[in-house]
Amino acid sequence: MVLVSAVRDYINRMLQDISGMKVLILDSHTVSVVSVGYSQSELLQKEVFLVELVDSVSKSKESMSHLKAVYFLRPTSENIQHLRRQLASPRFGEYHLFFSNILKDTQIHNLADSDEQEVVQQIQEFYADFVAIDPYHFTLNMPSNHIYMLPAVVDTSNLPHFCDRVVDGIASIFLSLKRRPIIRYQRTSDIAKRIAQETARLMYQKESGLFDFRRMEVSPLLLVIDRRDDPVVPLLNQWTYQAMVHELIGIQDNKVDLRNIGKLPKDQQEVVLSSEQDAFFKANMYENFGDIGMNIKRLVDEFQQISKSNQSIQTIEDMAKFVDKYPEYRKMHGNVSKHVTLVTEMSKIVEERKLMLVSQTEQELACNGGQVAAFEAVTNLLNNESISDIDRLRLVMLYALRYEKESPVQLMQLFNKLASRSAKYKPGLVQFVLKQAGVDKRTGDLFGNRDLLNIARNMARGLKGVENVYTQHQPLLFQTMESISKGRLRDVDYPYVGNHFQQGRPQEVVIFIVGGTTYEESRSVALQNASNSGIRFILGGSVVLNSKRFLKDLEEGQRMARSSTAVV
Amino acid sequence: MATRNRTVVYRRHRDAVKSVRAPLFSSASGSGGPVIEMASLLGSNRSSYAPLSTEDPGPSRDAFTVGLPPSWVDDSEQVAANIQRARAKMAELVKAHAKALMPSFEDGKEDQHLIEALTQEITDILRRSEKRLQKLSASGSAEDSNIRKNVQRSLATDLQNLSVDLRRKQSTYLKRLQQQKEGPDGVDLEMNLNGNKSRLEDDEFSDVGFNEQQTVKIKKGQQEREREINQVVQSVNELAQIMKDLSVLVIDQGTIVDRIDYNIQTVAVSVDEGLKQLQKAERTQKKGGMVRCATVLVIMCFVMLVLLILKEILF
């Protein structure tokens, strides 16, 4: 609740003191921020009768001076330019400007210069600069995410932008929570270190007045880690509801776009999957596919009963009851259709791509040992005609990440087989991923085969057997969270920034994964929070990954790395 | 959650800029110093807006022209006012219900009348508002059609909530009324009859009286109930009609239509579509046969004229 309610509070405060008819003007980022936490009908209740994007406001010429304009923008230079133009020839009666992050003094001066008609009534900073998709999960929806993979020498122009955006996002999280954290970062990642240091500089030096909140006994912890420490989780196929929808179809800002999937009725072409608004989804978002099927069947049965009773209207009282309950009935109808459509489409995709078969091998590669058996399984699947290219690529990548050092000959064989089978994907990509996230680059014990304790644990698990072969994988994040809960996160692997230090365990932890999070990890965080261990974890990333997005980032990164070496 | 107000810094800079600009302009305009009227600060009382256009625009832009809001705003304000009135009446109705349910010595006929009158009034207000709301979409220009649509939606949601509320209050009142009526007579009048039959053996005297009294009560009860049922039917019908009309306008919460980003997208799409249609229309018109016909005719006219002149010259 905490992230979504922060955003809602900000928006409420923006709108509450301004009376009369209002128009809300957003930019392409703040649209996402507002849309996941606030609905159109709630805006209407607050008398906001028009919502526009800042770049399209200038195109219209009509003057609507009976409306008051509420702007909510990110303080970027383009937005300031748009604003200056609009202030010079104002369309609305009053202008109330809210920015989602810290404004520079020059920006304020520029705006004041353009405001000849003195239409601006207030300028405030309301720090809602993140997209709160779930109660404990946020994202920054950054467009060029792949930049994090490139070393600083390669791309000198875009990397500072990337880091600035991340630092702004993290700062806004802590400003909305009103806390100032102790910062730790992953030692092996340069970009994590850079982001951690810049955040520390912002919070403790540049804007130390702004961040000077009431100190609690134990400071919260900000941990900045790199996606490349756990490259396995975005590559795996998922079987829990929310993660599965994102993996197979794609969720953006809690919306699912089904238009490319098949022929669907108009009201099911785009649907909303939000745990705040949909009780069924909230109860089932972390359940596995089999259980979801059963729960949906139960939901459909309930609904059928209700609609049957609605059809047998005989007395006046029945009719009155029907009219009373009609809105709820309609809502339930929409909800049931939505979930049934989603599950049907996903089952179709699972059938087509033979994902049950592929995923079994994937989970084996990620969790258990046995190089020989793994090699055989992967080879068989590569030979199988009905497996799609992207799945073949993922299998080879997972194998390479696991058995990088064992039997390089067999690895070469797999590369060749992949090249011969898939026209689109080149094995160079697998080598790229090894270069980025290979065993030398990783800090954490991804496969549980580094220290004796983990090996023993794995063996015990192998002997005991698992409940569900398809969901046996635990993301590395789970181990990290456990270490934090026990206060045993190693200083060697995750050093503190500057002279920060923390005694004991923190009570609030924000983990930021540079390069993106996955829904499997957010599920892990939610389950950990639900287990009442006394620590509240919040997870965030630059984007929310699925295997398609991760592979695209890898391709982009590879392309840029190649073009830069060509130049050099 | 932390916020930071930068208005002070902003105002300071704006005033500084103004004073720098002022000496440049005071030489241009005749009157002493520009007077920048902040008409927008007149507050939310929209009816006090009046066009404050200046006679000489001049380089200093003395006053900010504030226009009247469009006419449909009056309609929407009327509907909003009606909704407020309806809410006040509902509060009265609740009180009247409570009073009628209290045990009293009189018949309670005037309470019934009051309740009926109030219910009728509220339903009337709702129906009129709903009709006015439908009219809202027809009037007005295309540019603020979005705003109109949103205003409509918001008022429609309020109206629908009110009608659902009214329906619920009515049904609880009737239920309690029925409970009360059956209460003092026992569980059920019919049950009483049966119970009475068993007592026939016990008391020969009392059963005759009981029977008569009960028949009278039954008849009166039936008449009253019939009337109430008719009333219920009528109000249910009306409310159902209102809800059906409104449901087209109201947004379903939790669906894609309730998402802000979806609504922005559809606006952009429809504006694009509109532009495309206009361009297509323009093209068809240019290509149109009419233009070609007209050009041909004009050329023919000229040719004939030339031929005529030639004929005159040659003959």
mmCIF file with all atom_site columns, N, CA, C and O in Angstrom, chain A residues 293-309:
data_model
loop_
_atom_site.group_PDB
_atom_site.id
_atom_site.type_symbol
_atom_site.label_atom_id
_atom_site.label_alt_id
_atom_site.label_comp_id
_atom_site.label_asym_id
_atom_site.label_entity_id
_atom_site.label_seq_id
_atom_site.pdbx_PDB_ins_code
_atom_site.Cartn_x
_atom_site.Cartn_y
_atom_site.Cartn_z
_atom_site.occupancy
_atom_site.B_iso_or_equiv
_atom_site.pdbx_formal_charge
_atom_site.auth_seq_id
_atom_site.auth_comp_id
_atom_site.auth_asym_id
_atom_site.auth_atom_id
_atom_site.pdbx_PDB_model_num
ATOM 1  N N  . GLY A 1 293 ? -6.302  -21.884 -12.474 1.00 0.00 ? 293 GLY A N  1
ATOM 2  C CA . GLY A 1 293 ? -7.358  -22.506 -13.269 1.00 0.00 ? 293 GLY A CA 1
ATOM 3  C C  . GLY A 1 293 ? -8.536  -22.904 -12.411 1.00 0.00 ? 293 GLY A C  1
ATOM 4  O O  . GLY A 1 293 ? -9.695  -22.609 -12.707 1.00 0.00 ? 293 GLY A O  1
ATOM 5  N N  . MET A 1 294 ? -8.212  -23.538 -11.271 1.00 0.00 ? 294 MET A N  1
ATOM 6  C CA . MET A 1 294 ? -9.294  -23.986 -10.386 1.00 0.00 ? 294 MET A CA 1
ATOM 7  C C  . MET A 1 294 ? -10.062 -22.803 -9.820  1.00 0.00 ? 294 MET A C  1
ATOM 8  O O  . MET A 1 294 ? -11.294 -22.805 -9.772  1.00 0.00 ? 294 MET A O  1
ATOM 9  N N  . ASN A 1 295 ? -9.330  -21.747 -9.417  1.00 0.00 ? 295 ASN A N  1
ATOM 10 C CA . ASN A 1 295 ? -10.014 -20.601 -8.826  1.00 0.00 ? 295 ASN A CA 1
ATOM 11 C C  . ASN A 1 295 ? -10.878 -19.887 -9.836  1.00 0.00 ? 295 ASN A C  1
ATOM 12 O O  . ASN A 1 295 ? -11.961 -19.400 -9.503  1.00 0.00 ? 295 ASN A O  1
ATOM 13 N N  . ILE A 1 296 ? -10.410 -19.838 -11.076 1.00 0.00 ? 296 ILE A N  1
ATOM 14 C CA . ILE A 1 296 ? -11.228 -19.182 -12.088 1.00 0.00 ? 296 ILE A CA 1
ATOM 15 C C  . ILE A 1 296 ? -12.485 -19.998 -12.357 1.00 0.00 ? 296 ILE A C  1
ATOM 16 O O  . ILE A 1 296 ? -13.570 -19.444 -12.530 1.00 0.00 ? 296 ILE A O  1
ATOM 17 N N  . LYS A 1 297 ? -12.318 -21.309 -12.343 1.00 0.00 ? 297 LYS A N  1
ATOM 18 C CA . LYS A 1 297 ? -13.496 -22.134 -12.563 1.00 0.00 ? 297 LYS A CA 1
ATOM 19 C C  . LYS A 1 297 ? -14.523 -21.868 -11.465 1.00 0.00 ? 297 LYS A C  1
ATOM 20 O O  . LYS A 1 297 ? -15.717 -21.729 -11.716 1.00 0.00 ? 297 LYS A O  1
ATOM 21 N N  . ARG A 1 298 ? -14.031 -21.732 -10.230 1.00 0.00 ? 298 ARG A N  1
ATOM 22 C CA . ARG A 1 298 ? -14.947 -21.466 -9.127  1.00 0.00 ? 298 ARG A CA 1
ATOM 23 C C  . ARG A 1 298 ? -15.638 -20.120 -9.338  1.00 0.00 ? 298 ARG A C  1
ATOM 24 O O  . ARG A 1 298 ? -16.833 -19.965 -9.115  1.00 0.00 ? 298 ARG A O  1
ATOM 25 N N  . LEU A 1 299 ? -14.843 -19.129 -9.779  1.00 0.00 ? 299 LEU A N  1
ATOM 26 C CA . LEU A 1 299 ? -15.404 -17.801 -10.015 1.00 0.00 ? 299 LEU A CA 1
ATOM 27 C C  . LEU A 1 299 ? -16.491 -17.856 -11.078 1.00 0.00 ? 299 LEU A C  1
ATOM 28 O O  . LEU A 1 299 ? -17.562 -17.260 -10.942 1.00 0.00 ? 299 LEU A O  1
ATOM 29 N N  . VAL A 1 300 ? -16.218 -18.598 -12.158 1.00 0.00 ? 300 VAL A N  1
ATOM 30 C CA . VAL A 1 300 ? -17.197 -18.693 -13.238 1.00 0.00 ? 300 VAL A CA 1
ATOM 31 C C  . VAL A 1 300 ? -18.459 -19.384 -12.748 1.00 0.00 ? 300 VAL A C  1
ATOM 32 O O  . VAL A 1 300 ? -19.576 -18.976 -13.094 1.00 0.00 ? 300 VAL A O  1
ATOM 33 N N  . ASP A 1 301 ? -18.291 -20.415 -11.917 1.00 0.00 ? 301 ASP A N  1
ATOM 34 C CA . ASP A 1 301 ? -19.487 -21.108 -11.394 1.00 0.00 ? 301 ASP A CA 1
ATOM 35 C C  . ASP A 1 301 ? -20.334 -20.161 -10.563 1.00 0.00 ? 301 ASP A C  1
ATOM 36 O O  . ASP A 1 301 ? -21.560 -20.098 -10.720 1.00 0.00 ? 301 ASP A O  1
ATOM 37 N N  . GLU A 1 302 ? -19.663 -19.402 -9.677  1.00 0.00 ? 302 GLU A N  1
ATOM 38 C CA . GLU A 1 302 ? -20.415 -18.423 -8.861  1.00 0.00 ? 302 GLU A CA 1
ATOM 39 C C  . GLU A 1 302 ? -21.190 -17.484 -9.751  1.00 0.00 ? 302 GLU A C  1
ATOM 40 O O  . GLU A 1 302 ? -22.356 -17.184 -9.515  1.00 0.00 ? 302 GLU A O  1
ATOM 41 N N  . PHE A 1 303 ? -20.487 -16.984 -10.768 1.00 0.00 ? 303 PHE A N  1
ATOM 42 C CA . PHE A 1 303 ? -21.106 -16.002 -11.646 1.00 0.00 ? 303 PHE A CA 1
ATOM 43 C C  . PHE A 1 303 ? -22.293 -16.608 -12.373 1.00 0.00 ? 303 PHE A C  1
ATOM 44 O O  . PHE A 1 303 ? -23.335 -15.970 -12.527 1.00 0.00 ? 303 PHE A O  1
ATOM 45 N N  . GLN A 1 304 ? -22.140 -17.855 -12.810 1.00 0.00 ? 304 GLN A N  1
ATOM 46 C CA . GLN A 1 304 ? -23.256 -18.489 -13.518 1.00 0.00 ? 304 GLN A CA 1
ATOM 47 C C  . GLN A 1 304 ? -24.461 -18.622 -12.623 1.00 0.00 ? 304 GLN A C  1
ATOM 48 O O  . GLN A 1 304 ? -25.600 -18.417 -13.039 1.00 0.00 ? 304 GLN A O  1
ATOM 49 N N  . GLN A 1 305 ? -24.195 -18.944 -11.353 1.00 0.00 ? 305 GLN A N  1
ATOM 50 C CA . GLN A 1 305 ? -25.324 -19.058 -10.417 1.00 0.00 ? 305 GLN A CA 1
ATOM 51 C C  . GLN A 1 305 ? -26.061 -17.747 -10.300 1.00 0.00 ? 305 GLN A C  1
ATOM 52 O O  . GLN A 1 305 ? -27.290 -17.705 -10.333 1.00 0.00 ? 305 GLN A O  1
ATOM 53 N N  . ILE A 1 306 ? -25.283 -16.674 -10.145 1.00 0.00 ? 306 ILE A N  1
ATOM 54 C CA . ILE A 1 306 ? -25.918 -15.377 -9.969  1.00 0.00 ? 306 ILE A CA 1
ATOM 55 C C  . ILE A 1 306 ? -26.712 -15.012 -11.214 1.00 0.00 ? 306 ILE A C  1
ATOM 56 O O  . ILE A 1 306 ? -27.839 -14.524 -11.135 1.00 0.00 ? 306 ILE A O  1
ATOM 57 N N  . SER A 1 307 ? -26.144 -15.267 -12.400 1.00 0.00 ? 307 SER A N  1
ATOM 58 C CA . SER A 1 307 ? -26.882 -14.861 -13.599 1.00 0.00 ? 307 SER A CA 1
ATOM 59 C C  . SER A 1 307 ? -28.113 -15.727 -13.796 1.00 0.00 ? 307 SER A C  1
ATOM 60 O O  . SER A 1 307 ? -29.125 -15.266 -14.295 1.00 0.00 ? 307 SER A O  1
ATOM 61 N N  . LYS A 1 308 ? -28.060 -16.984 -13.343 1.00 0.00 ? 308 LYS A N  1
ATOM 62 C CA . LYS A 1 308 ? -29.265 -17.814 -13.440 1.00 0.00 ? 308 LYS A CA 1
ATOM 63 C C  . LYS A 1 308 ? -30.356 -17.257 -12.537 1.00 0.00 ? 308 LYS A C  1
ATOM 64 O O  . LYS A 1 308 ? -31.509 -17.159 -12.921 1.00 0.00 ? 308 LYS A O  1
ATOM 65 N N  . SER A 1 309 ? -29.940 -16.871 -11.320 1.00 0.00 ? 309 SER A N  1
ATOM 66 C CA . SER A 1 309 ? -30.964 -16.333 -10.421 1.00 0.00 ? 309 SER A CA 1
ATOM 67 C C  . SER A 1 309 ? -31.496 -15.016 -10.947 1.00 0.00 ? 309 SER A C  1
ATOM 68 O O  . SER A 1 309 ? -32.624 -14.655 -10.676 1.00 0.00 ? 309 SER A O  1
#
